[in-house]
CSV table of C-alpha atoms in Angstrom, one decimal:
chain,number,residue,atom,x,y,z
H,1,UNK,CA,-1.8,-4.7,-10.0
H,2,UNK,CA,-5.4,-4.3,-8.6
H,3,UNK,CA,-7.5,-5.6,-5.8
H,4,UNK,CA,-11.1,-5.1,-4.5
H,5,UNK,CA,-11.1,-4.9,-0.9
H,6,UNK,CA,-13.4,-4.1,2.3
H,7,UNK,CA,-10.9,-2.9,4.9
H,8,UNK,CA,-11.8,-3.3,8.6
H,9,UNK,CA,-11.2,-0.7,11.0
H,10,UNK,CA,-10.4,0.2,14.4
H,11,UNK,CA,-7.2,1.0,16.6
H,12,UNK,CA,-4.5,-0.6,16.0
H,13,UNK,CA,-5.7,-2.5,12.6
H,14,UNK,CA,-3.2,-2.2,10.2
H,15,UNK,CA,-4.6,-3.7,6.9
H,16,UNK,CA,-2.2,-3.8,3.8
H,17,UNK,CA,-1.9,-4.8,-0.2
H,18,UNK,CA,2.0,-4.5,-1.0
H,19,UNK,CA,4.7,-6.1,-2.8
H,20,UNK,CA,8.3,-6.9,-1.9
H,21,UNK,CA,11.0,-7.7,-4.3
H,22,UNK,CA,11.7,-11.6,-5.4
H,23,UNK,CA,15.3,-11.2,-4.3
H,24,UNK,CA,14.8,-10.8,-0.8
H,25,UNK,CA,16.3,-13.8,0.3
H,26,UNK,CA,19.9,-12.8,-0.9
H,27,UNK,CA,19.8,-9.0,-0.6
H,28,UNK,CA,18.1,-8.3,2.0
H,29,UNK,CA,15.1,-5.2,2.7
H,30,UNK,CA,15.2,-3.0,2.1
H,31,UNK,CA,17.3,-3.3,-0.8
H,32,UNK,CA,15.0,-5.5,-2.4
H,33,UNK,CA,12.5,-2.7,-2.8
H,34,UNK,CA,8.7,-2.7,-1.0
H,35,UNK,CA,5.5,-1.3,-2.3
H,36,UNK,CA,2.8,-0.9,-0.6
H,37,UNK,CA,-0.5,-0.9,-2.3
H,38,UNK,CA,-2.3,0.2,-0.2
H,39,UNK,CA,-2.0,0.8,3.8
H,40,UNK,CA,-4.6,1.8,6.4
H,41,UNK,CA,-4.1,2.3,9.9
H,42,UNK,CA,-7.4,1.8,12.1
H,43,UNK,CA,-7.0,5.4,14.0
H,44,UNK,CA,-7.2,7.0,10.3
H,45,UNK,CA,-10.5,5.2,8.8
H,46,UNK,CA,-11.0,7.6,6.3
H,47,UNK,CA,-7.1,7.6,5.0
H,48,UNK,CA,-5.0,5.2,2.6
H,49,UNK,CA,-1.3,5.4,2.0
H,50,UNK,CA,0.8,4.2,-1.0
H,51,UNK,CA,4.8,4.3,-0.1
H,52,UNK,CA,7.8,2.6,-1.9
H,53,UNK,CA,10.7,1.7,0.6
H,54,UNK,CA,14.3,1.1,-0.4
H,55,UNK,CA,17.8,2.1,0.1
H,56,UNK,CA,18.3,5.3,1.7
H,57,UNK,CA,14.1,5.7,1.7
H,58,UNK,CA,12.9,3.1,4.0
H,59,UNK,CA,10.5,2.7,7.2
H,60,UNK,CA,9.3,5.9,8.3
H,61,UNK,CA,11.5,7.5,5.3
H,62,UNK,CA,9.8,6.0,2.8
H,63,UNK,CA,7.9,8.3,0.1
H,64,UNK,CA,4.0,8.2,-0.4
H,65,UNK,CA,1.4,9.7,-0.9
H,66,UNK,CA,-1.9,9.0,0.5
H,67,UNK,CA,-5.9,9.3,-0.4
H,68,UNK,CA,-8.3,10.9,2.1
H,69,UNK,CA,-11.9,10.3,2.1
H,70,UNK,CA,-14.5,13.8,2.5
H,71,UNK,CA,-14.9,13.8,6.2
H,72,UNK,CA,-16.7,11.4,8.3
H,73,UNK,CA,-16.3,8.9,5.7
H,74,UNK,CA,-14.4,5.8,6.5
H,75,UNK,CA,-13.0,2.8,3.9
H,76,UNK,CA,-14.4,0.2,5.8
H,77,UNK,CA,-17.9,1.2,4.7
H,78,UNK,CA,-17.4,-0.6,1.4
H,79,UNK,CA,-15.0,-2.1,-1.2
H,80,UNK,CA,-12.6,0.2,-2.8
H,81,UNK,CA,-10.6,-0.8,-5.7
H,82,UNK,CA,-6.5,-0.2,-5.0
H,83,UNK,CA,-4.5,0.0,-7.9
H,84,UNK,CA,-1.0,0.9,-9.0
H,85,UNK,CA,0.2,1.0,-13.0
H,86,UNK,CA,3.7,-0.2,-12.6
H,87,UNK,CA,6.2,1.1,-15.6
H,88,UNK,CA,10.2,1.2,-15.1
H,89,UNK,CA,10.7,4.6,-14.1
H,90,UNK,CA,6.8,5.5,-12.4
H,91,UNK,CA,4.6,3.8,-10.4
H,92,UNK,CA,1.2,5.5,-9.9
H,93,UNK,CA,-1.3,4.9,-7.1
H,94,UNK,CA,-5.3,4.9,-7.9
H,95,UNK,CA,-8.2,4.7,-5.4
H,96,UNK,CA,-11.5,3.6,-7.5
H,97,UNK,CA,-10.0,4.3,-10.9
H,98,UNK,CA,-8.7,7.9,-9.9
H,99,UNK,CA,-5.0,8.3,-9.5
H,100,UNK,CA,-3.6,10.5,-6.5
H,101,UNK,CA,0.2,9.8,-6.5
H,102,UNK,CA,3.0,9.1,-8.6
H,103,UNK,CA,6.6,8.7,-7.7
H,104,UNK,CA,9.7,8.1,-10.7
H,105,UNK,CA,13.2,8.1,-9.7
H,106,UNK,CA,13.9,11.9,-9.9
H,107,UNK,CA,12.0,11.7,-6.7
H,108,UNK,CA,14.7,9.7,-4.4
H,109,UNK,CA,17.2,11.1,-2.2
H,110,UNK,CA,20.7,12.1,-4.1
H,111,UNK,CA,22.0,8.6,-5.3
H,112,UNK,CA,19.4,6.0,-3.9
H,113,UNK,CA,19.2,3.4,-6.5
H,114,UNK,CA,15.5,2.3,-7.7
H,115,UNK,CA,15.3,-1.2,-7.2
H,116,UNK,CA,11.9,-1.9,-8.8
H,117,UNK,CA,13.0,-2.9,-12.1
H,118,UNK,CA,12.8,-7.0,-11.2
H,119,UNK,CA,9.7,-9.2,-10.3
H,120,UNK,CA,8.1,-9.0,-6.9
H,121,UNK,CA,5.9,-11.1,-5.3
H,122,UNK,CA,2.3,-10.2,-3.4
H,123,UNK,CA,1.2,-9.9,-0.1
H,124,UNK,CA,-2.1,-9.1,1.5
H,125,UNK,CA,-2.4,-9.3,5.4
H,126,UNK,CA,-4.0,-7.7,7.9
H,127,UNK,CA,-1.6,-6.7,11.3
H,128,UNK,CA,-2.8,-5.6,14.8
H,129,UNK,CA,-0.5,-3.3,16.6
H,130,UNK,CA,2.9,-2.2,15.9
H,131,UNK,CA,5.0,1.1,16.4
H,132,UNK,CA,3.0,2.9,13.5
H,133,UNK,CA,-1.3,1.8,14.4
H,134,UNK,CA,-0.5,1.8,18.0
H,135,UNK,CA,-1.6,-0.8,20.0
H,136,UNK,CA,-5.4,-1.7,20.1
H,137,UNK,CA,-7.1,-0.7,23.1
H,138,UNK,CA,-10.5,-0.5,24.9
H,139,UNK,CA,-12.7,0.8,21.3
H,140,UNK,CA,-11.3,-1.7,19.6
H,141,UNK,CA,-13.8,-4.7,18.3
H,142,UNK,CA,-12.7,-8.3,17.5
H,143,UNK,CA,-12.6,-10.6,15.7
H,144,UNK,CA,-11.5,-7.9,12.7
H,145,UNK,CA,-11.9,-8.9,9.2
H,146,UNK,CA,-10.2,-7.7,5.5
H,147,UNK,CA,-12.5,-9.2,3.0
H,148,UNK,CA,-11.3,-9.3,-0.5
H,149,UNK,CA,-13.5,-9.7,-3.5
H,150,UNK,CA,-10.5,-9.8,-6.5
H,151,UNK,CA,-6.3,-9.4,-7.0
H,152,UNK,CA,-5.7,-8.8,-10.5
H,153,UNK,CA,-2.4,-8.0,-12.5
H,154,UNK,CA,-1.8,-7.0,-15.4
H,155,UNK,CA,0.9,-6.8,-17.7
H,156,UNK,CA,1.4,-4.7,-20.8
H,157,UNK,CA,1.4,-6.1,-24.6
């Protein structure tokens, strides 16, 4: 799963590219299992995270990894390509091609099931506010904009 995408910054932004498990609707989240592409908060230009949420592992317990830029670069200067290569027991994260995380089930707490062995479903959005970007305050430009050039996914012969 891949997409090509100009994130916009500031406080309080809270772009994303992340996936959520087709049974929703009758199990609930985070049981159905959430992957997130790729998330930015606008205080942290320069930073993207990659997280899977699920039982026992969700909201601020959730485990990522995340990509930082050399400093005083930012991700809203250009497109980046976001990637994961989803198999049964890994999913690794890539930023332009290189991977910096991977997380198999070894990984989760003593017991949590991994719940991303069933279709999921797509979402792209960009939030303001919230309890993790903060609310957006006096630096913060509007209107704000994600752009996004390609989504792409792939599926193995």
């Amino acid at each position: 799963v891949t997409a090509r995408i100009k994130i916009p910054f500031g406080q309080g932004t809270w772009p994303a590219f992340w996936m959520l498990g087709d049974n929703i609707g009758t199990v609930g989240w985070p049981d159905c299992g959430e992957i997130d592409i790729m998330e930015n908060i606008g205080r942290e230009p320069g930073v993207v995270h990659g997280t899977i949420h699920g039982p026992g592992y969700s909201g601020s317990q959730g485990i990522g990894g995340c990509h930082v830029l050399p400093a005083a670069q930012a991700f809203a200067e250009q497109f980046h390509i976001f990637a994961i290569q989803w198999q049964p027991k890994s999913i690794r994260w890539y930023l332009d091609n290189q991977l910096y995380f991977e997380v198999t089930p070894a990984q989760l707490p003593q017991g949590a099931p991994w719940p991303f062995g069933h279709p999921f479903f797509l979402l792209l959005n960009l939030a303001v506010g919230g309890e993790w970007p903060g609310d957006p305050d006096g630096t913060t430009q509007f209107p704000q904009t994600m752009l996004i050039d390609f989504v792409r996914v792939y599926q193995a012969a």
